[in-house]
Coordinates of C-alpha atoms in Angstrom, one line a residue:
X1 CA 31.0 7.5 -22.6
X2 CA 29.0 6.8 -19.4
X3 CA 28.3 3.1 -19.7
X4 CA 26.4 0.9 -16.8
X5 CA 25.9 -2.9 -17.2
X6 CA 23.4 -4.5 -14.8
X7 CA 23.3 -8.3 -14.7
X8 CA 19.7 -9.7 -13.8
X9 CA 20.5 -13.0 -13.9
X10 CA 19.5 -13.5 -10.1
X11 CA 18.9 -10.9 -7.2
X12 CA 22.9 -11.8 -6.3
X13 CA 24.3 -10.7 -9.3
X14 CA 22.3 -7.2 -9.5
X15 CA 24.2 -4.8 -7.7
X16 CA 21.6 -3.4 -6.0
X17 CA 23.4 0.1 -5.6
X18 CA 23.3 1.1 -9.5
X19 CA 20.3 -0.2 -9.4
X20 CA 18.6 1.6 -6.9
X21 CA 20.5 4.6 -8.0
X22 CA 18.5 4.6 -11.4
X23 CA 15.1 3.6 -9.9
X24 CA 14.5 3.3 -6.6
X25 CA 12.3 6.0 -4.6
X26 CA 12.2 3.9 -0.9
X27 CA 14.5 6.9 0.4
X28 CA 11.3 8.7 0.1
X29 CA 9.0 6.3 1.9
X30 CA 12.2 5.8 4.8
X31 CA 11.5 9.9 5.2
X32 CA 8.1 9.9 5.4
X33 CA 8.1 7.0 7.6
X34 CA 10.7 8.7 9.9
X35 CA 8.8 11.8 10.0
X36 CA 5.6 10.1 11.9
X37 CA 8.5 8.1 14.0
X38 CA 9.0 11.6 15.2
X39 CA 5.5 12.6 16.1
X40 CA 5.6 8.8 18.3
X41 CA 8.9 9.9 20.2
X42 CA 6.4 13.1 21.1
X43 CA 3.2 11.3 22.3
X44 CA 5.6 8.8 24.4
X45 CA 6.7 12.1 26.3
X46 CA 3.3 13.0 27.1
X47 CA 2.7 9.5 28.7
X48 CA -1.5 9.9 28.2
X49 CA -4.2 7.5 28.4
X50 CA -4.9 5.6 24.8
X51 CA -8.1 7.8 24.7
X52 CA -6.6 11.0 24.3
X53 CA -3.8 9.5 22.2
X54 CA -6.5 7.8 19.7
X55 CA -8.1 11.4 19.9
X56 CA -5.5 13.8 19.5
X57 CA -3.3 11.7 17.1
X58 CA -5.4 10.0 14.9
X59 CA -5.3 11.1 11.2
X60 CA -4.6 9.4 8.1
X61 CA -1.5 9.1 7.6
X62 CA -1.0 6.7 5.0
X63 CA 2.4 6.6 2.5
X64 CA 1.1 6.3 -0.7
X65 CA 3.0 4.7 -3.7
X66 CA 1.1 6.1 -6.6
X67 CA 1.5 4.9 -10.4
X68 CA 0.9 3.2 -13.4
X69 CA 0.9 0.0 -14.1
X70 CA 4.1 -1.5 -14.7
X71 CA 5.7 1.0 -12.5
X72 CA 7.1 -0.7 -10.0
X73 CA 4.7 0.0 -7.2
X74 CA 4.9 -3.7 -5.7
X75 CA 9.1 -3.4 -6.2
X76 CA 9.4 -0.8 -4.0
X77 CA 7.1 -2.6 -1.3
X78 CA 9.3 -6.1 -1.2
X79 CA 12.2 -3.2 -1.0
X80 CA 11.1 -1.2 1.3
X81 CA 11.1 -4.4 3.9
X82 CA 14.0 -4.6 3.2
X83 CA 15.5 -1.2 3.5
X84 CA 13.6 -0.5 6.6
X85 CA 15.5 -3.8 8.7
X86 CA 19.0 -2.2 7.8
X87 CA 17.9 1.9 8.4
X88 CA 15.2 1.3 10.8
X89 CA 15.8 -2.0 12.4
X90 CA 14.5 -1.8 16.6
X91 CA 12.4 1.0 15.5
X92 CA 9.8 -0.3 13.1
X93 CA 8.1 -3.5 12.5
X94 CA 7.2 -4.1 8.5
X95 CA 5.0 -6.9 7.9
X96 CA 4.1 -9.0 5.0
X97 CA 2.1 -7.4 2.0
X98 CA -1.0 -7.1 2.4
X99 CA -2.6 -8.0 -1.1
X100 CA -6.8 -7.0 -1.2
X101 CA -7.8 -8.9 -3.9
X102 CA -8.9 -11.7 -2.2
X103 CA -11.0 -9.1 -0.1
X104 CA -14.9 -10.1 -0.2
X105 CA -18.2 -8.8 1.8
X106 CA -17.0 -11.3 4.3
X107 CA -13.3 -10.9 5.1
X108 CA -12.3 -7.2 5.1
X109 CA -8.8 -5.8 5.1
X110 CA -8.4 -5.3 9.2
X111 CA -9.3 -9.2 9.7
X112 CA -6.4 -10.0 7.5
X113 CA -4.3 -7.4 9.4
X114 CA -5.6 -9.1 12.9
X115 CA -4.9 -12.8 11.3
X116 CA -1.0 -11.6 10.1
X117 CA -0.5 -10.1 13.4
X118 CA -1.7 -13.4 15.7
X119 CA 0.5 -14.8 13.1
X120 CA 3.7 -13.2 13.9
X121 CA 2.2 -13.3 17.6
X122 CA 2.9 -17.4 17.4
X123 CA 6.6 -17.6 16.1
X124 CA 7.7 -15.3 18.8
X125 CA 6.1 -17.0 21.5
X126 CA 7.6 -20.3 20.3
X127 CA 11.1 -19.1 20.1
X128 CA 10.7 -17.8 23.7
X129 CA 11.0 -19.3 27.1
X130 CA 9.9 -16.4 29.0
X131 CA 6.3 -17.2 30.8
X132 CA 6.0 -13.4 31.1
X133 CA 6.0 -13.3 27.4
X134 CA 3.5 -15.9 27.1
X135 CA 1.3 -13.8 29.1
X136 CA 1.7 -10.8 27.3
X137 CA 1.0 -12.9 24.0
X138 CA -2.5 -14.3 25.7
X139 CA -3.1 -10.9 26.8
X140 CA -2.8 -9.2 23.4
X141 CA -4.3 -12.3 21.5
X142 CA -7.2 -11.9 23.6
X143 CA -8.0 -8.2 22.5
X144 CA -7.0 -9.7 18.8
X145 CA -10.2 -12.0 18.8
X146 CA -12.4 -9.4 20.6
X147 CA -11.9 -7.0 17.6
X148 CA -12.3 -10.1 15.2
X149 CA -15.5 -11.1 16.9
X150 CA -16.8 -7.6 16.7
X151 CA -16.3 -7.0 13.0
X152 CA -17.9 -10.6 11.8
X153 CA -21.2 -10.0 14.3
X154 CA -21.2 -6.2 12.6
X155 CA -20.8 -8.0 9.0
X156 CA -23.4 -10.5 9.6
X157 CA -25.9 -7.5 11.2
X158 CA -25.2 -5.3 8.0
X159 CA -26.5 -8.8 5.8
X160 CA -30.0 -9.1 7.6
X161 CA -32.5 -6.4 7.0
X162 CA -34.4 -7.3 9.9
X163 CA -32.2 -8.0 13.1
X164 CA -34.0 -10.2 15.0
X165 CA -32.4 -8.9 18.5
X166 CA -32.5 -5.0 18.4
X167 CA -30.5 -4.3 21.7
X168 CA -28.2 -6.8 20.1
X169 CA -27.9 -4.7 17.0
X170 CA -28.0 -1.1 18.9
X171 CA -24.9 -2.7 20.9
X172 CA -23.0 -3.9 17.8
X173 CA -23.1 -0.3 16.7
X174 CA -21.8 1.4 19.6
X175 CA -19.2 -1.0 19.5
X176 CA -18.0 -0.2 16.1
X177 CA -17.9 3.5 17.5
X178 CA -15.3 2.2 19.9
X179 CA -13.5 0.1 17.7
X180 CA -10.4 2.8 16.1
X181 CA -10.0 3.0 19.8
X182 CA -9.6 -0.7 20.5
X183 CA -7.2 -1.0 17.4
X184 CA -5.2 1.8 18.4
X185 CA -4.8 0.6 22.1
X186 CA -4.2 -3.2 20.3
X187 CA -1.7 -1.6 17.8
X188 CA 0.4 0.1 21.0
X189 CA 0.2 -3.4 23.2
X190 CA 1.8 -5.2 20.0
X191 CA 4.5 -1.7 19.6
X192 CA 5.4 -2.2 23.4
X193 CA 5.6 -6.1 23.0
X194 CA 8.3 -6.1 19.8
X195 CA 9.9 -3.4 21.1
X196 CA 9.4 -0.9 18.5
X197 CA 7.7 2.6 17.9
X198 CA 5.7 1.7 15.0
X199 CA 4.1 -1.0 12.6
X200 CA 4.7 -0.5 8.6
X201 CA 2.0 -2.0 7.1
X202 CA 2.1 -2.5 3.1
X203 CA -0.9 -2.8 1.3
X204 CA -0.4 -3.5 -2.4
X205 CA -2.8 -3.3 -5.7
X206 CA -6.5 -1.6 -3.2
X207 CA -6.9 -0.4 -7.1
X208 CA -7.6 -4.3 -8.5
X209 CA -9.9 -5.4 -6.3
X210 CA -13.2 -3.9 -8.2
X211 CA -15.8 -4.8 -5.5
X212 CA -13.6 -4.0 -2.3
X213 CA -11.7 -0.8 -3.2
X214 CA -14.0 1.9 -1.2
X215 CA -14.6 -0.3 1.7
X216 CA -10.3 -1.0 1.5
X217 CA -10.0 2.8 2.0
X218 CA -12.8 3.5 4.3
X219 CA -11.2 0.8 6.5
X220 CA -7.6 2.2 6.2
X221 CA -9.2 5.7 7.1
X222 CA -11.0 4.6 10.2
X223 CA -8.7 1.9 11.5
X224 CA -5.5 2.4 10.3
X225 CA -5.0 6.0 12.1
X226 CA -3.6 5.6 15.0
X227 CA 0.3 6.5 15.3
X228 CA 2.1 2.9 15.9
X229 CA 0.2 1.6 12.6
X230 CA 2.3 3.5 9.4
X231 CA -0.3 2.2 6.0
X232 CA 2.2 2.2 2.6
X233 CA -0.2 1.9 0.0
X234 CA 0.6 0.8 -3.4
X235 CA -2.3 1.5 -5.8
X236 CA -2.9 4.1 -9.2
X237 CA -5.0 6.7 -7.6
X238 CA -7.0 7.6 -10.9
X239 CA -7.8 4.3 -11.2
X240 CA -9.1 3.6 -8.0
X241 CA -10.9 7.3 -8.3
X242 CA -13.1 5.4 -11.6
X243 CA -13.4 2.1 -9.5
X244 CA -14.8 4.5 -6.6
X245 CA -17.0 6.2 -8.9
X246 CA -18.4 3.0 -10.6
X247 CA -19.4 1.1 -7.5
X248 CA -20.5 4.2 -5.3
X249 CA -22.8 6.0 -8.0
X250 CA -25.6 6.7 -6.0
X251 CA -23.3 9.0 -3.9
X252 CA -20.8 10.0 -6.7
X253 CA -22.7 9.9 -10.3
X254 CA -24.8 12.9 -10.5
X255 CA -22.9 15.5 -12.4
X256 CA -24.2 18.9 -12.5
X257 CA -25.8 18.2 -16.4
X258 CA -27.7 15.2 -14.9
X259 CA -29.9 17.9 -12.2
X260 CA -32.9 19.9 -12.9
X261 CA -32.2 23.1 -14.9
X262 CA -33.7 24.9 -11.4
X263 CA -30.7 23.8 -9.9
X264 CA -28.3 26.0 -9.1
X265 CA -24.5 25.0 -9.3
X266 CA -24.2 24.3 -5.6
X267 CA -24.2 20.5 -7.3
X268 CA -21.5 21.3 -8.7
X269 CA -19.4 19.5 -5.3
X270 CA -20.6 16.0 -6.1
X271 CA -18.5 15.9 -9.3
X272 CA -15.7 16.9 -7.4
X273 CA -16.6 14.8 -4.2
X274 CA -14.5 11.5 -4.8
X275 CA -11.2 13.1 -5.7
X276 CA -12.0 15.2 -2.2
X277 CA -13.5 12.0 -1.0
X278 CA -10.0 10.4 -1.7
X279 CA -7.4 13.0 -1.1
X280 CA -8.7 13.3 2.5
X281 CA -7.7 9.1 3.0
X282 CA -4.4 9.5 0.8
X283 CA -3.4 12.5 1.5
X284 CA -1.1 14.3 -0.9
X285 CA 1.3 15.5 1.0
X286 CA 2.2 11.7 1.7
X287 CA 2.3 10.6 -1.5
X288 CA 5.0 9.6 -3.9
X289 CA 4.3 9.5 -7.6
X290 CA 6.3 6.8 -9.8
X291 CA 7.3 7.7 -13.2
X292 CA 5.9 5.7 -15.8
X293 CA 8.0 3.3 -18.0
X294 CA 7.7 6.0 -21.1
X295 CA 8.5 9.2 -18.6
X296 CA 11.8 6.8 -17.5
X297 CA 12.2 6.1 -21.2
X298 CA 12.0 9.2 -22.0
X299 CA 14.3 10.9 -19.2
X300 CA 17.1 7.8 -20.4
X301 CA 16.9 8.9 -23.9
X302 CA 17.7 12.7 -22.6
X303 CA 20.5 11.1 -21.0
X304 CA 22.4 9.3 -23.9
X305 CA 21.8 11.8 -26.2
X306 CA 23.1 14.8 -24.3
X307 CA 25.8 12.9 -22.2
X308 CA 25.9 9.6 -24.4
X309 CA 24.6 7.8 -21.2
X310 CA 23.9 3.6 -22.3
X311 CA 22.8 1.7 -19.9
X312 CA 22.5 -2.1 -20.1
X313 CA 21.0 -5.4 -18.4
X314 CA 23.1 -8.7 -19.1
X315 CA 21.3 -12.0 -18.2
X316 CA 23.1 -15.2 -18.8
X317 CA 21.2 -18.7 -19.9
X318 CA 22.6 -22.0 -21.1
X319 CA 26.3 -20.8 -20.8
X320 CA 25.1 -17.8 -23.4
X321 CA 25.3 -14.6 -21.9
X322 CA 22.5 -11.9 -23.7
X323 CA 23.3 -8.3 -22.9
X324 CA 20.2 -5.8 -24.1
X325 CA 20.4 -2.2 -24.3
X326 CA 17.7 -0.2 -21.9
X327 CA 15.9 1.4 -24.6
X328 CA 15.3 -2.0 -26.2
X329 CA 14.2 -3.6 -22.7
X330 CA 11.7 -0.7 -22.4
X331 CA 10.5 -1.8 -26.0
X332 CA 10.4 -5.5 -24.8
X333 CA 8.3 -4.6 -21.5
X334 CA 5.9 -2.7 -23.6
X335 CA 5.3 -5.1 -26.4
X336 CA 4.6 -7.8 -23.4
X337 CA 2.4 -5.7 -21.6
X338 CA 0.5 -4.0 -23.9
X339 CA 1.0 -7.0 -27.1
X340 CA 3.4 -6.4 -30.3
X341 CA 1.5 -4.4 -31.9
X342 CA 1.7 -1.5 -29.3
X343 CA 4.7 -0.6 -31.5
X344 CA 4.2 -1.0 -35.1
X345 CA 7.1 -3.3 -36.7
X346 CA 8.7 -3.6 -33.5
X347 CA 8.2 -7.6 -33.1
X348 CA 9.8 -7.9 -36.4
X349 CA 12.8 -5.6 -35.7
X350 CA 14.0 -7.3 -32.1
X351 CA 16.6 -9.6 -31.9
X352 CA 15.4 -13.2 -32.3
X353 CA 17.8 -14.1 -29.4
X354 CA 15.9 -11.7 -27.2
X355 CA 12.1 -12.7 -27.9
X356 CA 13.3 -16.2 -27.2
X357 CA 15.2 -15.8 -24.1

């Protein structure tokens, strides 16, 4: 009998090997993060202007963590940190996760970026002595607020209907025209300053914030594509795809059954236009699918009744150690998540030590 006992007390008492060995799909997101690590070592051979780096370069290449909830989308973010110091440590900079749901008309997802990344800017010039350093820091902080100041005068413009200065408003456009350019120059300076090749930035839950989800992505789309910026997205793709389709229905609502009966079915491409819409900022080829808790569930079950597989967590509280059996842990999570009743009889049939632990 193949038995595996995982104790959850605290973070030091999981082994994190069996753990990861049953779960864990950041292997994944380390290749697909190596893979654009390769395409930097490229570009830095061609040594050419940002311009025609921005321009030749540039495409969305976001990691996408897709799955349900409950899945353990957020897990492997706070993992991936984690895993990326010990495999990719000089080469990669992972910041903080980014969480949208805070996200309003006024504060979009690249201010938040700029704001971690001044941020991290400060700690290292205070541990440092070097005036050179303090330069550099001035230097890039300086392009930091430029972008910053750009994007709340272009948020502000987009609130009047009537700009009082037009010359100020033509200006304001042509500078949003420029401004993947000025990120992806900003993004190298800050690459070049931490010594590094690229910035992993993880993005969690783009699918919870209802109003901000189609801006998130447009912003990721034009901003975020530029080589030394690597997006890991955590979010449900279908529900983002019925967020999407709720708040953009002018451009996404008209199904073919809505249109004049002259119509041809040449409208049949706005059905399909947000899953295009959306594949073309996630694409699929980047994206890694999480099993949900009843596929795992499922796939365990296989296991213990073909190779009588058990697997169970121990967690110890008030000197009394509880040990629960997988299957009944996926009963547990289910019941929480989705309330008792999810599971006819099941709140009735669980151990009383385990609904009061």
């Amino acid at each position: 009998k193949d038995i595996i006992e995982i104790d959850v007390t605290s973070p030091s008492t999981r082994p994190r090997e069996k753990f990861e060995s049953l779960f864990d799909q950041t292997d994944k997101i380390v290749e697909l993060i190596k893979e654009r690590l390769r395409d930097i070592t490229l570009l830095k051979k061609e040594a050419t202007d940002d311009k025609k780096e921005s321009e030749k370069y540039a495409f969305s290449d976001v990691v996408v963590i897709d799955g349900r909830r409950g899945t353990g989308k957020t897990t492997h973010l706070l993992t991936l940190k984690e895993k990326l110091k010990k495999e990719l440590d000089g080469k990669v900079f992972c910041l903080d996760v980014i969480d949208p749901a805070n996200l309003s008309d006024d504060i979009d997802i690249l201010q938040v970026f700029l704001a971690e990344l001044c941020q991290i800017l400060q700690v290292d010039i205070c541990n440092s002595q070097n005036l050179t350093d303090f330069h550099k820091v001035e230097e890039i902080t300086s392009s930091i607020h430029d972008i910053s100041l750009i994007l709340r005068k272009f948020t502000k413009l987009n609130k009047d209907d009537f700009p009082e200065d037009e010359h100020e408003a033509m200006f304001m456009n042509y500078e949003m025209l420029n401004l993947a350019l000025k990120v992806h120059s900003l993004a190298k300076k800050i690459c070049k300053f931490l010594k590094v090749d690229a910035i992993v930035v993880p993005i969690d839950d783009i699918d919870m914030n209802l109003t901000q989800t189609y801006r998130v992505l447009t912003f990721i789309r034009d901003f975020f594509s530029t080589p030394y910026l690597i997006p890991v997205v955590a979010l449900d793709t279908s529900q983002a795809l019925a967020v999407i389709k709720k708040r953009k229905h002018e451009f996404f609502g008209l199904n073919v059954s809505d249109s004049p009966s002259e119509l041809d079915d040449s409208l049949e491409f706005l059905r399909k236009l947000p899953a295009e819409w959306l594949q073309k900022v996630l694409p699929p080829s980047r994206r890694i699918i999480l099993p949900d808790i009843l596929q795992i569930y499922e796939n365990y079950m296989k296991d213990k009744r073909d190779r009588n597989k058990r697997i169970y967590f121990s967690y110890e509280a008030n000197g009394r150690k509880i040990k629960i059996e997988f299957s009944e842990v996926v009963h547990l999570l289910l019941a929480l998540v989705y309330e008792w009743n999810y599971i006819p009889g099941f709140k009735d049939g669980i151990p009383y030590q385990i609904r009061n632990a």
